[in-house]
Amino acid sequence: MILSYLDGQYLPLDEARVSPMDRGFLFGDGAYEVIPVYSGHPFRLAEHLARLEKTLAELRLPNPHSVAEWAEIVARIVAGNEWEDQSVYLQVTRGADAVRKHAFPATIRPTVFLMSEKLATPTPEQIERGVAVVSAEDYRWLRCDLKTISLLANCLLRQKAVDAGCAETVLFRDGILTEGAASNILVVRGGVLLAPPKNRLMLPGITYDVILELAAQNAVPFEVRDIREDEVRAADELWMTSSTKEVLPVTTLDGKPVGDGRPGALARRMHALYQDFKNTVMRRG
Ligand code: PDD
């Protein structure tokens, strides 16, 4: 049994029901977060809740819970599910209305939903060999900094990768790297880690922040700047980062090897730093 939470009630996931009039269902009108949990400790919960708050504010959707209330709900979901490491999914929509209309309902009662899954981090083989990715033009909207549940473009773009037997689709907008369909993308050139600057065209990843903090703490040179498509295609290393993928080396882009086609030295080092950080800090809460 998977324990979920829906509008004040804790219940088995397969018993959770929402109205077909919910604006999340009709319009994709809502926000979400995915929070990794290590040995029962939600990682960077405050940061995930701050990003949720930002998304909700931009969607003009009142945050239904205080930080303390969210922490309590997340803690109960984590305690009620069996896995040592989990991925907690949290969603807030603008709720259900009596009629379907684009404009907001006069009275808003947000729908709050949480569930958990076993945290599925990359396999040892993926870490060892790296993964293949394809690329595509980033045709999403101009507020990719918001973590909204309107993910059709991301789904179509991720499916492009899956159809090609690949792990991710790397996105370029007007010749500049933005991110992946469901991850941030980092580049290594000449021993320097390059990260795209946070702006409205990419999600400000929590894992992205962790990687740059680890780089700063361990004297790994890095630059935050626009990265051109030709620089990505000539990169020594390419990484994808997210709460579930952690830091994963990309070894093939559009069928061509990245660098020498094997995970690079810096990727291996960063993966080790991340695992060490996970086991010494994240697991202890
Ligand atoms: N996705 N960019 C996009 C478009 C994402 O969907 C994600 C994460 C990230 C990485 O963010 P973070 O490091 O905070 O997980 C970047 C989650 C995991 C998902 O939708 O399942």
mmCIF file of C-alpha atoms and ligand atoms in Angstrom:
data_model
loop_
_atom_site.group_PDB
_atom_site.id
_atom_site.type_symbol
_atom_site.label_atom_id
_atom_site.label_comp_id
_atom_site.label_asym_id
_atom_site.label_seq_id
_atom_site.Cartn_x
_atom_site.Cartn_y
_atom_site.Cartn_z
ATOM 1 C CA MET A 1 0.000 0.000 0.000
ATOM 2 C CA ILE A 2 1.249 3.466 -0.906
ATOM 3 C CA LEU A 3 0.151 6.159 1.538
ATOM 4 C CA SER A 4 -1.014 9.358 -0.110
ATOM 5 C CA TYR A 5 -2.521 12.622 1.102
ATOM 6 C CA LEU A 6 -5.489 14.374 -0.464
ATOM 7 C CA ASP A 7 -7.106 17.507 0.952
ATOM 8 C CA GLY A 8 -6.581 16.790 4.605
ATOM 9 C CA GLN A 9 -6.863 13.008 4.492
ATOM 10 C CA TYR A 10 -4.184 10.326 4.560
ATOM 11 C CA LEU A 11 -5.343 7.382 2.491
ATOM 12 C CA PRO A 12 -4.088 4.565 0.249
ATOM 13 C CA LEU A 13 -3.127 5.970 -3.164
ATOM 14 C CA ASP A 14 -5.554 3.693 -4.985
ATOM 15 C CA GLU A 15 -8.428 5.171 -2.968
ATOM 16 C CA ALA A 16 -7.583 8.836 -3.685
ATOM 17 C CA ARG A 17 -10.149 10.534 -5.946
ATOM 18 C CA VAL A 18 -10.344 14.048 -7.397
ATOM 19 C CA SER A 19 -13.146 15.721 -9.342
ATOM 20 C CA PRO A 20 -12.948 15.776 -13.155
ATOM 21 C CA MET A 21 -13.767 19.488 -12.747
ATOM 22 C CA ASP A 22 -10.453 20.027 -10.983
ATOM 23 C CA ARG A 23 -8.513 22.723 -12.818
ATOM 24 C CA GLY A 24 -5.401 20.592 -12.595
ATOM 25 C CA PHE A 25 -7.192 18.023 -14.781
ATOM 26 C CA LEU A 26 -8.913 20.538 -17.095
ATOM 27 C CA PHE A 27 -6.195 23.166 -17.508
ATOM 28 C CA GLY A 28 -2.979 21.843 -15.989
ATOM 29 C CA ASP A 29 -3.508 24.687 -13.516
ATOM 30 C CA GLY A 30 -1.218 23.900 -10.621
ATOM 31 C CA ALA A 31 2.255 23.635 -9.151
ATOM 32 C CA TYR A 32 4.334 20.658 -8.001
ATOM 33 C CA GLU A 33 7.550 19.589 -6.338
ATOM 34 C CA VAL A 34 9.536 16.351 -6.252
ATOM 35 C CA ILE A 35 11.489 16.009 -3.003
ATOM 36 C CA PRO A 36 14.120 13.294 -2.548
ATOM 37 C CA VAL A 37 14.140 11.617 0.860
ATOM 38 C CA TYR A 38 17.236 9.827 2.132
ATOM 39 C CA SER A 39 16.913 7.482 5.134
ATOM 40 C CA GLY A 40 13.694 9.264 6.084
ATOM 41 C CA HIS A 41 15.117 12.800 5.793
ATOM 42 C CA PRO A 42 13.616 15.049 3.104
ATOM 43 C CA PHE A 43 16.565 16.702 1.367
ATOM 44 C CA ARG A 44 16.504 20.526 1.185
ATOM 45 C CA LEU A 45 12.832 20.633 2.114
ATOM 46 C CA ALA A 46 13.022 24.358 2.866
ATOM 47 C CA GLU A 47 14.400 25.029 -0.624
ATOM 48 C CA HIS A 48 11.732 22.878 -2.298
ATOM 49 C CA LEU A 49 9.021 24.663 -0.302
ATOM 50 C CA ALA A 50 10.508 28.057 -1.196
ATOM 51 C CA ARG A 51 10.426 27.122 -4.895
ATOM 52 C CA LEU A 52 6.815 25.954 -4.470
ATOM 53 C CA GLU A 53 5.962 29.252 -2.807
ATOM 54 C CA LYS A 54 7.509 31.157 -5.721
ATOM 55 C CA THR A 55 5.602 29.108 -8.307
ATOM 56 C CA LEU A 56 2.313 29.492 -6.406
ATOM 57 C CA ALA A 57 2.818 33.245 -6.075
ATOM 58 C CA GLU A 58 3.442 33.603 -9.815
ATOM 59 C CA LEU A 59 0.355 31.463 -10.532
ATOM 60 C CA ARG A 60 -1.606 33.743 -8.155
ATOM 61 C CA LEU A 61 -2.575 30.671 -6.163
ATOM 62 C CA PRO A 62 -2.563 31.182 -2.377
ATOM 63 C CA ASN A 63 -0.264 28.721 -0.626
ATOM 64 C CA PRO A 64 -2.666 26.526 1.347
ATOM 65 C CA HIS A 65 -0.107 25.589 4.020
ATOM 66 C CA SER A 66 2.593 27.105 6.169
ATOM 67 C CA VAL A 67 6.113 25.672 6.013
ATOM 68 C CA ALA A 68 5.467 23.853 9.317
ATOM 69 C CA GLU A 69 2.241 22.335 7.994
ATOM 70 C CA TRP A 70 3.932 21.191 4.788
ATOM 71 C CA ALA A 71 6.781 19.677 6.799
ATOM 72 C CA GLU A 72 4.276 17.761 8.929
ATOM 73 C CA ILE A 73 2.380 16.389 5.890
ATOM 74 C CA VAL A 74 5.626 15.394 4.162
ATOM 75 C CA ALA A 75 6.878 13.717 7.366
ATOM 76 C CA ARG A 76 3.688 11.669 7.694
ATOM 77 C CA ILE A 77 3.838 10.580 4.056
ATOM 78 C CA VAL A 78 7.477 9.548 4.463
ATOM 79 C CA ALA A 79 6.757 7.672 7.707
ATOM 80 C CA GLY A 80 3.760 5.933 6.143
ATOM 81 C CA ASN A 81 5.676 4.557 3.179
ATOM 82 C CA GLU A 82 8.077 1.676 3.357
ATOM 83 C CA TRP A 83 11.123 2.685 1.333
ATOM 84 C CA GLU A 84 14.370 3.805 2.926
ATOM 85 C CA ASP A 85 14.877 6.369 0.142
ATOM 86 C CA GLN A 86 11.805 7.982 -1.360
ATOM 87 C CA SER A 87 10.724 10.548 -3.893
ATOM 88 C CA VAL A 88 7.836 12.567 -2.487
ATOM 89 C CA TYR A 89 5.560 14.119 -5.096
ATOM 90 C CA LEU A 90 3.594 17.161 -3.938
ATOM 91 C CA GLN A 91 0.989 18.987 -6.024
ATOM 92 C CA VAL A 92 -1.308 21.972 -5.503
ATOM 93 C CA THR A 93 -3.975 22.829 -8.075
ATOM 94 C CA ARG A 94 -6.456 25.692 -8.199
ATOM 95 C CA GLY A 95 -9.186 23.210 -7.299
ATOM 96 C CA ALA A 96 -12.557 22.346 -8.805
ATOM 97 C CA ASP A 97 -15.228 24.739 -10.038
ATOM 98 C CA ALA A 98 -18.863 24.076 -11.010
ATOM 99 C CA VAL A 99 -18.299 25.170 -14.597
ATOM 100 C CA ARG A 100 -15.365 25.000 -16.979
ATOM 101 C CA LYS A 101 -14.076 28.485 -17.551
ATOM 102 C CA HIS A 102 -10.575 29.789 -18.049
ATOM 103 C CA ALA A 103 -10.804 32.650 -15.554
ATOM 104 C CA PHE A 104 -10.204 31.750 -11.916
ATOM 105 C CA PRO A 105 -13.212 30.651 -9.818
ATOM 106 C CA ALA A 106 -14.502 33.302 -7.399
ATOM 107 C CA THR A 107 -13.784 31.041 -4.457
ATOM 108 C CA ILE A 108 -10.623 29.019 -4.620
ATOM 109 C CA ARG A 109 -10.223 25.833 -2.664
ATOM 110 C CA PRO A 110 -6.880 24.388 -3.772
ATOM 111 C CA THR A 111 -6.549 20.653 -4.175
ATOM 112 C CA VAL A 112 -3.505 19.364 -2.316
ATOM 113 C CA PHE A 113 -2.118 15.962 -3.216
ATOM 114 C CA LEU A 114 0.999 14.101 -2.086
ATOM 115 C CA MET A 115 2.268 10.633 -2.776
ATOM 116 C CA SER A 116 5.588 8.870 -2.540
ATOM 117 C CA GLU A 117 7.560 6.512 -4.736
ATOM 118 C CA LYS A 118 10.707 4.518 -4.173
ATOM 119 C CA LEU A 119 13.601 6.839 -5.058
ATOM 120 C CA ALA A 120 14.967 5.431 -8.312
ATOM 121 C CA THR A 121 18.481 6.818 -8.698
ATOM 122 C CA PRO A 122 20.644 5.868 -11.718
ATOM 123 C CA THR A 123 21.888 2.287 -11.889
ATOM 124 C CA PRO A 124 25.599 1.514 -11.338
ATOM 125 C CA GLU A 125 25.789 0.680 -15.050
ATOM 126 C CA GLN A 126 24.421 4.119 -16.013
ATOM 127 C CA ILE A 127 26.983 5.787 -13.753
ATOM 128 C CA GLU A 128 29.747 3.606 -15.168
ATOM 129 C CA ARG A 129 28.883 3.999 -18.850
ATOM 130 C CA GLY A 130 26.951 7.262 -18.937
ATOM 131 C CA VAL A 131 23.731 7.769 -20.873
ATOM 132 C CA ALA A 132 22.800 8.828 -24.383
ATOM 133 C CA VAL A 133 20.717 11.939 -25.080
ATOM 134 C CA VAL A 134 19.169 13.621 -28.094
ATOM 135 C CA SER A 135 18.636 17.344 -28.611
ATOM 136 C CA ALA A 136 15.660 19.462 -29.630
ATOM 137 C CA GLU A 137 14.617 23.075 -29.997
ATOM 138 C CA ASP A 138 13.088 24.257 -26.725
ATOM 139 C CA TYR A 139 9.537 25.182 -27.715
ATOM 140 C CA ARG A 140 8.133 25.435 -24.175
ATOM 141 C CA TRP A 141 6.578 28.622 -22.811
ATOM 142 C CA LEU A 142 8.609 31.529 -21.439
ATOM 143 C CA ARG A 143 8.139 30.731 -17.714
ATOM 144 C CA CYS A 144 10.136 27.516 -17.439
ATOM 145 C CA ASP A 145 11.383 28.791 -14.061
ATOM 146 C CA LEU A 146 7.998 27.842 -12.589
ATOM 147 C CA LYS A 147 7.424 24.242 -11.574
ATOM 148 C CA THR A 148 3.909 23.914 -12.972
ATOM 149 C CA ILE A 149 2.047 20.703 -13.681
ATOM 150 C CA SER A 150 1.449 21.870 -17.297
ATOM 151 C CA LEU A 151 4.134 19.513 -18.591
ATOM 152 C CA LEU A 152 2.873 18.506 -22.030
ATOM 153 C CA ALA A 153 5.854 20.034 -23.854
ATOM 154 C CA ASN A 154 8.252 18.381 -21.392
ATOM 155 C CA CYS A 155 6.472 15.030 -21.893
ATOM 156 C CA LEU A 156 6.660 15.312 -25.703
ATOM 157 C CA LEU A 157 10.312 16.293 -25.523
ATOM 158 C CA ARG A 158 11.198 13.473 -23.087
ATOM 159 C CA GLN A 159 9.341 10.977 -25.294
ATOM 160 C CA LYS A 160 11.548 12.040 -28.209
ATOM 161 C CA ALA A 161 14.495 10.736 -26.195
ATOM 162 C CA VAL A 162 12.726 7.530 -25.191
ATOM 163 C CA ASP A 163 11.720 6.845 -28.820
ATOM 164 C CA ALA A 164 15.420 7.103 -29.734
ATOM 165 C CA GLY A 165 16.412 4.745 -26.886
ATOM 166 C CA CYS A 166 17.914 7.687 -24.968
ATOM 167 C CA ALA A 167 17.661 9.003 -21.423
ATOM 168 C CA GLU A 168 16.981 12.690 -21.963
ATOM 169 C CA THR A 169 16.416 15.468 -24.498
ATOM 170 C CA VAL A 170 18.788 18.421 -24.216
ATOM 171 C CA LEU A 171 17.055 21.675 -25.141
ATOM 172 C CA PHE A 172 18.376 24.693 -27.014
ATOM 173 C CA ARG A 173 16.532 27.962 -27.436
ATOM 174 C CA ASP A 174 17.907 30.226 -30.166
ATOM 175 C CA GLY A 175 21.229 28.409 -30.054
ATOM 176 C CA ILE A 176 21.623 28.624 -26.269
ATOM 177 C CA LEU A 177 21.450 25.651 -23.854
ATOM 178 C CA THR A 178 18.451 25.857 -21.513
ATOM 179 C CA GLU A 179 18.076 22.477 -19.728
ATOM 180 C CA GLY A 180 16.761 18.946 -20.251
ATOM 181 C CA ALA A 181 13.103 17.898 -20.514
ATOM 182 C CA ALA A 182 13.191 16.956 -16.802
ATOM 183 C CA SER A 183 16.705 17.842 -15.642
ATOM 184 C CA ASN A 184 19.311 20.575 -15.666
ATOM 185 C CA ILE A 185 22.295 20.193 -17.983
ATOM 186 C CA LEU A 186 25.856 21.130 -17.071
ATOM 187 C CA VAL A 187 28.892 21.219 -19.358
ATOM 188 C CA VAL A 188 32.632 20.737 -18.801
ATOM 189 C CA ARG A 189 35.121 22.406 -21.151
ATOM 190 C CA GLY A 190 38.835 22.637 -20.566
ATOM 191 C CA GLY A 191 38.504 21.558 -16.926
ATOM 192 C CA VAL A 192 35.896 24.251 -16.167
ATOM 193 C CA LEU A 193 32.344 23.377 -15.147
ATOM 194 C CA LEU A 194 29.847 25.567 -17.031
ATOM 195 C CA ALA A 195 26.305 26.132 -15.777
ATOM 196 C CA PRO A 196 23.532 28.030 -17.565
ATOM 197 C CA PRO A 197 22.411 31.108 -15.601
ATOM 198 C CA LYS A 198 19.091 30.866 -13.795
ATOM 199 C CA ASN A 199 16.475 32.805 -15.700
ATOM 200 C CA ARG A 200 12.892 32.355 -16.863
ATOM 201 C CA LEU A 201 13.936 29.792 -19.479
ATOM 202 C CA MET A 202 14.984 27.032 -17.069
ATOM 203 C CA LEU A 203 13.952 25.526 -13.773
ATOM 204 C CA PRO A 204 16.230 26.583 -10.910
ATOM 205 C CA GLY A 205 17.198 23.063 -9.877
ATOM 206 C CA ILE A 206 17.874 22.226 -6.256
ATOM 207 C CA THR A 207 20.425 19.624 -7.420
ATOM 208 C CA TYR A 208 22.037 22.243 -9.704
ATOM 209 C CA ASP A 209 22.616 24.358 -6.577
ATOM 210 C CA VAL A 210 24.093 21.401 -4.691
ATOM 211 C CA ILE A 211 26.509 20.655 -7.545
ATOM 212 C CA LEU A 212 27.720 24.258 -7.708
ATOM 213 C CA GLU A 213 28.125 24.337 -3.911
ATOM 214 C CA LEU A 214 30.164 21.130 -4.046
ATOM 215 C CA ALA A 215 32.247 22.605 -6.870
ATOM 216 C CA ALA A 216 32.930 25.753 -4.813
ATOM 217 C CA GLN A 217 33.819 23.746 -1.687
ATOM 218 C CA ASN A 218 36.173 21.444 -3.562
ATOM 219 C CA ALA A 219 38.030 23.974 -5.717
ATOM 220 C CA VAL A 220 36.419 22.818 -8.955
ATOM 221 C CA PRO A 221 36.523 25.867 -11.252
ATOM 222 C CA PHE A 222 33.087 26.813 -12.548
ATOM 223 C CA GLU A 223 31.390 29.583 -14.488
ATOM 224 C CA VAL A 224 27.715 30.464 -14.643
ATOM 225 C CA ARG A 225 27.044 31.851 -18.118
ATOM 226 C CA ASP A 226 25.135 31.328 -21.339
ATOM 227 C CA ILE A 227 26.391 28.218 -23.104
ATOM 228 C CA ARG A 228 26.137 28.107 -26.882
ATOM 229 C CA GLU A 229 24.975 25.011 -28.737
ATOM 230 C CA ASP A 230 28.349 24.659 -30.497
ATOM 231 C CA GLU A 231 30.070 24.672 -27.083
ATOM 232 C CA VAL A 232 27.780 21.882 -25.912
ATOM 233 C CA ARG A 233 28.467 19.870 -29.040
ATOM 234 C CA ALA A 234 32.229 20.270 -28.524
ATOM 235 C CA ALA A 235 32.078 19.696 -24.748
ATOM 236 C CA ASP A 236 34.539 17.453 -22.926
ATOM 237 C CA GLU A 237 31.753 16.350 -20.577
ATOM 238 C CA LEU A 238 28.021 16.752 -20.285
ATOM 239 C CA TRP A 239 26.045 16.022 -17.116
ATOM 240 C CA MET A 240 22.381 15.866 -16.310
ATOM 241 C CA THR A 241 21.240 16.710 -12.784
ATOM 242 C CA SER A 242 17.943 16.324 -10.927
ATOM 243 C CA SER A 243 16.592 15.189 -7.582
ATOM 244 C CA THR A 244 16.171 11.652 -8.893
ATOM 245 C CA LYS A 245 19.084 11.454 -11.400
ATOM 246 C CA GLU A 246 21.490 13.179 -8.974
ATOM 247 C CA VAL A 247 24.497 13.779 -11.271
ATOM 248 C CA LEU A 248 24.587 11.545 -14.312
ATOM 249 C CA PRO A 249 27.214 11.662 -17.083
ATOM 250 C CA VAL A 250 25.993 11.984 -20.676
ATOM 251 C CA THR A 251 28.311 10.171 -23.083
ATOM 252 C CA THR A 252 26.444 10.451 -26.399
ATOM 253 C CA LEU A 253 24.635 13.483 -27.871
ATOM 254 C CA ASP A 254 22.592 12.907 -31.044
ATOM 255 C CA GLY A 255 24.549 9.720 -31.708
ATOM 256 C CA LYS A 256 27.973 11.389 -31.416
ATOM 257 C CA PRO A 257 30.345 10.770 -28.496
ATOM 258 C CA VAL A 258 30.697 13.493 -25.873
ATOM 259 C CA GLY A 259 34.452 13.938 -25.292
ATOM 260 C CA ASP A 260 35.963 10.464 -25.600
ATOM 261 C CA GLY A 261 32.541 8.852 -25.214
ATOM 262 C CA ARG A 262 33.128 7.794 -21.616
ATOM 263 C CA PRO A 263 32.199 9.497 -18.338
ATOM 264 C CA GLY A 264 34.828 12.177 -17.762
ATOM 265 C CA ALA A 265 37.183 12.601 -14.822
ATOM 266 C CA LEU A 266 35.236 15.538 -13.399
ATOM 267 C CA ALA A 267 31.943 13.656 -13.632
ATOM 268 C CA ARG A 268 33.447 10.786 -11.652
ATOM 269 C CA ARG A 269 34.807 13.192 -9.069
ATOM 270 C CA MET A 270 31.513 15.060 -8.735
ATOM 271 C CA HIS A 271 29.580 11.807 -8.490
ATOM 272 C CA ALA A 272 31.848 10.717 -5.636
ATOM 273 C CA LEU A 273 31.484 14.103 -3.906
ATOM 274 C CA TYR A 274 27.698 13.904 -4.268
ATOM 275 C CA GLN A 275 27.527 10.364 -2.854
ATOM 276 C CA ASP A 276 29.767 11.367 0.021
ATOM 277 C CA PHE A 277 27.607 14.429 0.727
ATOM 278 C CA LYS A 278 24.505 12.248 0.544
ATOM 279 C CA ASN A 279 25.803 9.722 3.030
ATOM 280 C CA THR A 280 27.353 12.161 5.468
ATOM 281 C CA VAL A 281 24.844 15.045 5.335
ATOM 282 C CA MET A 282 21.598 14.163 3.582
ATOM 283 C CA ARG A 283 21.021 10.826 5.341
ATOM 284 C CA ARG A 284 21.550 12.429 8.736
ATOM 285 C CA GLY A 285 19.019 15.191 8.089
HETATM 286 N N1 PDD B 1 12.220 17.315 -12.446
HETATM 287 N N2 PDD B 1 14.496 21.007 -15.032
HETATM 288 C C1 PDD B 1 13.311 20.407 -15.207
HETATM 289 C C2 PDD B 1 12.490 20.764 -16.404
HETATM 290 C C3 PDD B 1 12.863 19.450 -14.278
HETATM 291 O O1 PDD B 1 11.665 18.865 -14.438
HETATM 292 C C4 PDD B 1 13.696 19.116 -13.163
HETATM 293 C C5 PDD B 1 13.290 18.119 -12.130
HETATM 294 C C6 PDD B 1 14.930 19.780 -13.033
HETATM 295 C C7 PDD B 1 15.861 19.505 -11.869
HETATM 296 O O2 PDD B 1 15.380 20.091 -10.678
HETATM 297 P P1 PDD B 1 15.744 19.476 -9.243
HETATM 298 O O3 PDD B 1 17.219 19.358 -9.186
HETATM 299 O O4 PDD B 1 15.211 20.479 -8.296
HETATM 300 O O5 PDD B 1 15.069 18.135 -9.149
HETATM 301 C C8 PDD B 1 15.294 20.718 -13.984
HETATM 302 C C9 PDD B 1 11.608 16.465 -11.448
HETATM 303 C C10 PDD B 1 12.537 15.525 -10.776
HETATM 304 C C11 PDD B 1 10.380 15.809 -12.065
HETATM 305 O O6 PDD B 1 9.638 16.520 -12.721
HETATM 306 O O7 PDD B 1 10.149 14.614 -11.848
#
